[in-house]
Short mmCIF file of C-alpha atoms in Angstrom, two decimals:
data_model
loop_
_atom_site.label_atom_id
_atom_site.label_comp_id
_atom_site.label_asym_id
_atom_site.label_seq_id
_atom_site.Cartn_x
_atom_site.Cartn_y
_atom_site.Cartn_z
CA UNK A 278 49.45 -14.35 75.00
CA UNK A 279 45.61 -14.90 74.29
CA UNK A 280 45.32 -15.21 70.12
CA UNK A 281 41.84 -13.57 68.98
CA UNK A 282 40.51 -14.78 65.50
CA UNK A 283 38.10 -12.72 63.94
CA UNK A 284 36.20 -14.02 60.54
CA UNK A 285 35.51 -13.50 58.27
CA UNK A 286 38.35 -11.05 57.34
CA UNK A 287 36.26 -9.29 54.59
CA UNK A 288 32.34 -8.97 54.66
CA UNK A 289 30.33 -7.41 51.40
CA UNK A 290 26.73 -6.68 52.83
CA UNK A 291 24.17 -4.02 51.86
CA UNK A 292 22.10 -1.64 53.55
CA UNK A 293 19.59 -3.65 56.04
CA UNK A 294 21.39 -6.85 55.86
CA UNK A 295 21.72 -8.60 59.09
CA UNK A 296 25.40 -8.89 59.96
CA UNK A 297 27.27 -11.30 61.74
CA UNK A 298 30.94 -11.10 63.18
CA UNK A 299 32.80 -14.26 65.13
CA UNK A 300 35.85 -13.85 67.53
CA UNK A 301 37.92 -16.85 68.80
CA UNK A 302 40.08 -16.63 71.91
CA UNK A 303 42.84 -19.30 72.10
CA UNK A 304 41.70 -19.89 75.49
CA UNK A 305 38.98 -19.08 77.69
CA UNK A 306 38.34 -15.45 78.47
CA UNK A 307 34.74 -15.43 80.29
CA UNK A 308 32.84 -12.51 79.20
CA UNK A 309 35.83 -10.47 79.32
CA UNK A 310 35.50 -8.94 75.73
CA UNK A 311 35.08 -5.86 73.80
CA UNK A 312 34.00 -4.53 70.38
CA UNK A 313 34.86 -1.88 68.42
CA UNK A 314 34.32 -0.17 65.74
CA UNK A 315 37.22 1.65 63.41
CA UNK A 316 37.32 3.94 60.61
CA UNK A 317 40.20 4.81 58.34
CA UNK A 318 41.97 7.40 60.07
CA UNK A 319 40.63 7.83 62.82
CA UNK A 320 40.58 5.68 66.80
CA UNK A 321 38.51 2.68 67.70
CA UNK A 322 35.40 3.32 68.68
CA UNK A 323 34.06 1.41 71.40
CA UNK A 324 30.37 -0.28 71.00
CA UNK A 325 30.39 -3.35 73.27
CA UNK A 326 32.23 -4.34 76.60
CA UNK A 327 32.01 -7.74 79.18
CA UNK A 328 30.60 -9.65 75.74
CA UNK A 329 27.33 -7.82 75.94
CA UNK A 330 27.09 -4.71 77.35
CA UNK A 331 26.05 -1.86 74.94
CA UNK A 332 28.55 0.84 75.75
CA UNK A 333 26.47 4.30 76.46
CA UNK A 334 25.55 6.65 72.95
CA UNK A 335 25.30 3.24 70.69
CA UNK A 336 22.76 2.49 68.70
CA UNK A 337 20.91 -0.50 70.12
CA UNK A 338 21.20 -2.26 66.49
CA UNK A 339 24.75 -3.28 67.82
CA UNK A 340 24.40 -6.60 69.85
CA UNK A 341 26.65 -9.15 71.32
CA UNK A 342 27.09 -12.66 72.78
CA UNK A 343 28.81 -15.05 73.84
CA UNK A 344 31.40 -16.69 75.87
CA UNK A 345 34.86 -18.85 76.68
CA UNK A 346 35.90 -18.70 73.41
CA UNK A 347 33.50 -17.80 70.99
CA UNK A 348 31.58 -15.02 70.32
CA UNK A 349 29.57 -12.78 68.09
CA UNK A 350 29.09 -9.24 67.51
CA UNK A 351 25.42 -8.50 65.47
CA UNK A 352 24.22 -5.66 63.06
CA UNK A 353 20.36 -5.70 62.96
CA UNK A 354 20.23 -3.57 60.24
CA UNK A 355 23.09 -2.34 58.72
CA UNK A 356 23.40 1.41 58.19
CA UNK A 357 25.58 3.56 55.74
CA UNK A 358 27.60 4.55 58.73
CA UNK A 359 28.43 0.93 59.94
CA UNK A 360 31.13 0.17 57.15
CA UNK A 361 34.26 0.30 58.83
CA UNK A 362 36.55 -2.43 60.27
CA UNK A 363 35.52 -4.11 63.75
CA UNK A 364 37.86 -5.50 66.20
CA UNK A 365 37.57 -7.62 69.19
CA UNK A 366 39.93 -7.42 72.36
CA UNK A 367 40.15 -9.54 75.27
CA UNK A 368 41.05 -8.17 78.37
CA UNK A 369 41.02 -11.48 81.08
CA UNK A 370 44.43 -11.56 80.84
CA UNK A 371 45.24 -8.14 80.96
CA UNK A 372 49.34 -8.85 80.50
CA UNK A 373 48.68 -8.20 77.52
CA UNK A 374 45.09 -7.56 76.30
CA UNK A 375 44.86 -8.54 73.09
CA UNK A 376 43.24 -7.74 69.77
CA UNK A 377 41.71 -9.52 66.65
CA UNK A 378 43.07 -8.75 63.61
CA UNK A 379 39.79 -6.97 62.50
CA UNK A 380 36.87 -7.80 60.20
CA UNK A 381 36.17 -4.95 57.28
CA UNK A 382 32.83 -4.41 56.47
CA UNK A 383 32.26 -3.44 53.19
CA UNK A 384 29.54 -2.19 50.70
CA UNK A 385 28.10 -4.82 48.02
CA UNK B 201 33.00 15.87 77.21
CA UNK B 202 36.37 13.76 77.85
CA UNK B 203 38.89 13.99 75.40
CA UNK B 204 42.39 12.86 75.01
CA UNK B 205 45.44 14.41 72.57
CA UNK B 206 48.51 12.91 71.49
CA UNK B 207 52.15 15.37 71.10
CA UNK B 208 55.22 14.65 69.79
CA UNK B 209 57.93 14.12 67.00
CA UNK B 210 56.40 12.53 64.12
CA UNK B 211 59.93 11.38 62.93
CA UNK B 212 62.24 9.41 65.03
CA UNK B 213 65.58 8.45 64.39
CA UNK B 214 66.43 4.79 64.51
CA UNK B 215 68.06 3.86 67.99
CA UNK B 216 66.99 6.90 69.59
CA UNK B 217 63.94 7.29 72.00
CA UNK B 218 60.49 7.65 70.95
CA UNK B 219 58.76 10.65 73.44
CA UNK B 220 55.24 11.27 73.47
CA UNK B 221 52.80 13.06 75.70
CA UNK B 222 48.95 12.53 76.30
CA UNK B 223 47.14 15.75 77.40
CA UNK B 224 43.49 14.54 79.13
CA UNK B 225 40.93 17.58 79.03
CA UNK B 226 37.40 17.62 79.97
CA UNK B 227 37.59 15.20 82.91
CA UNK B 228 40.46 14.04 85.61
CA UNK B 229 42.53 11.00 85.26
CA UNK B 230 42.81 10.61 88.70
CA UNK B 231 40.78 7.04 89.20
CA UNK B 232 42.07 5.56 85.33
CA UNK B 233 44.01 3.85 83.89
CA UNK B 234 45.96 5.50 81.34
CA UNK B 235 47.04 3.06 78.27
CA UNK B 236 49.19 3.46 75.09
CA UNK B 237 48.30 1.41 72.10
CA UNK B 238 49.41 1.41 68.62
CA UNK B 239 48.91 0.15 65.14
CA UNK B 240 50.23 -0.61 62.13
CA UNK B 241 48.45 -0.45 58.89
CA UNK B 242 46.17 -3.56 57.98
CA UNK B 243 46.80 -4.46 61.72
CA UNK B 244 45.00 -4.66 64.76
CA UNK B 245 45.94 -2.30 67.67
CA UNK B 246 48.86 -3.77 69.60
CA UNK B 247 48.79 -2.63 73.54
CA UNK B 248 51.96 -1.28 74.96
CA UNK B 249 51.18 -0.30 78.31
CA UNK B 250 49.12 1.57 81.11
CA UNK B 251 50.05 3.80 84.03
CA UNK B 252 47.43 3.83 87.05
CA UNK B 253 46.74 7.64 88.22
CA UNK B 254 48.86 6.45 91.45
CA UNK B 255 51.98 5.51 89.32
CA UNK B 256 51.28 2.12 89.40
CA UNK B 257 52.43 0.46 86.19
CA UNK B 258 52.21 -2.41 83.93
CA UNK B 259 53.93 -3.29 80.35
CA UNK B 260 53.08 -5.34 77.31
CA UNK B 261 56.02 -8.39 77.99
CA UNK B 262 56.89 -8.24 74.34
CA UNK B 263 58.25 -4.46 74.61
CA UNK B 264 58.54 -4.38 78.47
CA UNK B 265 62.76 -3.83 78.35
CA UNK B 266 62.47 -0.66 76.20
CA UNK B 267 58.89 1.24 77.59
CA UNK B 268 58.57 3.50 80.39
CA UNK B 269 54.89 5.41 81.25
CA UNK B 270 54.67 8.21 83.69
CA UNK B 271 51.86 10.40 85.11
CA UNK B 272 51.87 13.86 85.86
CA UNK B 273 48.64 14.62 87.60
CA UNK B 274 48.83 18.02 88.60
CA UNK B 275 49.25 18.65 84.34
CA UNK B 276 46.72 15.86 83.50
CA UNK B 277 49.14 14.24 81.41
CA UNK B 278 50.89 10.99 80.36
CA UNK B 279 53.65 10.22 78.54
CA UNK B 280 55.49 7.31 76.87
CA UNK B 281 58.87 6.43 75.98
CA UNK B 282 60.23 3.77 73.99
CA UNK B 283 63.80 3.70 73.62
CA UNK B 284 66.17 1.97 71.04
CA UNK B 285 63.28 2.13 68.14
CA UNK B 286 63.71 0.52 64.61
CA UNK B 287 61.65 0.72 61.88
CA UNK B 288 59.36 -2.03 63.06
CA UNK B 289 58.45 0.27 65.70
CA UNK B 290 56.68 2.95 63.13
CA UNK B 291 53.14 3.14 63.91
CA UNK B 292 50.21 5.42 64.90
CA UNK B 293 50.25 5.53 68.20
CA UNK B 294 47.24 6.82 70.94
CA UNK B 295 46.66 6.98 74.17
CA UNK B 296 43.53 5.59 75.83
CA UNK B 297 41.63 6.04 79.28
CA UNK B 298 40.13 2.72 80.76
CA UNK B 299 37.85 3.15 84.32
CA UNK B 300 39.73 -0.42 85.24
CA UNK B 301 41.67 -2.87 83.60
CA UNK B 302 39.07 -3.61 80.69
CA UNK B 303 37.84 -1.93 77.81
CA UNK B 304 39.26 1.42 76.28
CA UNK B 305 36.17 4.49 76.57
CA UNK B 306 38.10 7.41 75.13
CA UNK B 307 40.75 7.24 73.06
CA UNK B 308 43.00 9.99 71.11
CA UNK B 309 42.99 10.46 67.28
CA UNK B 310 46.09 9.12 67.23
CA UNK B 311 49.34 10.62 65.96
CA UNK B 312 51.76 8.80 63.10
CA UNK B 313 55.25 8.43 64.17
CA UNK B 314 57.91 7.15 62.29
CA UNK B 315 60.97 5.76 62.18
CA UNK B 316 63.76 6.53 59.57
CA UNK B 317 67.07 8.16 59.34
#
């Protein structure tokens, strides 16, 4: 199975701050990767798909990049609504896609 | 507006089968993939399977022996059963519509089941 590291774990930030999220795959997974967005008690939301793609209805201060391994999902400007947890999944190998562990954004 | 809804026994005896249903309202599955996924608190959401609206199927390898996913079409529904359960398998579990073997659109709310005696 592809491994997907997500850091930090924990992320304090206030309202406006400029956040930054890193996934790792344990092995190349082109631009096969998603983003989402989770709060407590209720489904993943999904913001970004193929590394980059804004998925339709979300707000255009959710960005990201990258490729292979590595890659980033972006907060312009963070909002009250934006604390929740974040998760990354791969889906080249789709036997089984495979999901970080999740990055909780916090308030300061 | 798509939405998807989870049904089924919230309590499940250990070694028995784990049975639940996903009802799809608001658009057709026909042309999806229909996925289960669950999680466990603190963790990130562990794929179990899909069904393709033509019965097609495919199963995470680490729970392949004990899952089974079916489709009923003319109901729009899906359904899941794990079999032989133990506590490790107590998790919220929800059922998710992908347009190919990628990301996850719509998803359910999710429904808690549990394992205990």
């Amino acid at each position: 199975d592809i491994q997907m590291t997500q850091s930090p774990s924990t992320l304090s930030a206030s309202v406006g701050d400029r956040v930054t999220i890193t996934c790792r795959a344990s092995q190349s997974v082109s631009s096969w990767l998603a983003w989402y967005q989770q709060k407590p008690g209720k489904a993943p939301k999904l913001l970004i798909y193929k590394a980059s793609s804004l998925e339709s209805g979300v707000p255009s201060r959710f960005s990201g990049s990258g490729s292979g391994t590595e890659f980033t999902l972006t907060i312009s400007s963070l909002q009250p609504d934006d604390f929740a947890t974040y998760y990354c999944q791969q889906y080249n190998d789709y036997s089984p896609t495979t999901f970080g562990q999740g990055t909780k954004v916090e308030i300061k | 507006q798509v939405q998807l809804q989870e049904s089924g026994p919230g309590l499940v005896k250990p070694s028995e089968t784990l049975s639940l249903t996903c009802t799809v309202s608001g658009g057709s599955i026909s042309g999806y993939y229909c996925n289960w996924i669950r999680q466990t608190p603190g963790e990130g959401p562990e794929w179990i399977g899909y069904i393709y609206y033509s019965g097609s199927t495919d199963y995470n390898p680490s729970l392949k022996s004990r899952v089974a996913i079916s489709v009923d079409t003319s109901k729009n529904q899906f359904s899941l059963k794990l079999n032989s359960v133990t506590a490790a398998d107590t998790a919220v579990y929800y059922c998710a519509r992908s347009p190919s073997k990628g990301s996850f659109d719509y998803w359910g709310q999710g429904t808690l089941v549990t394992v205990s005696s």
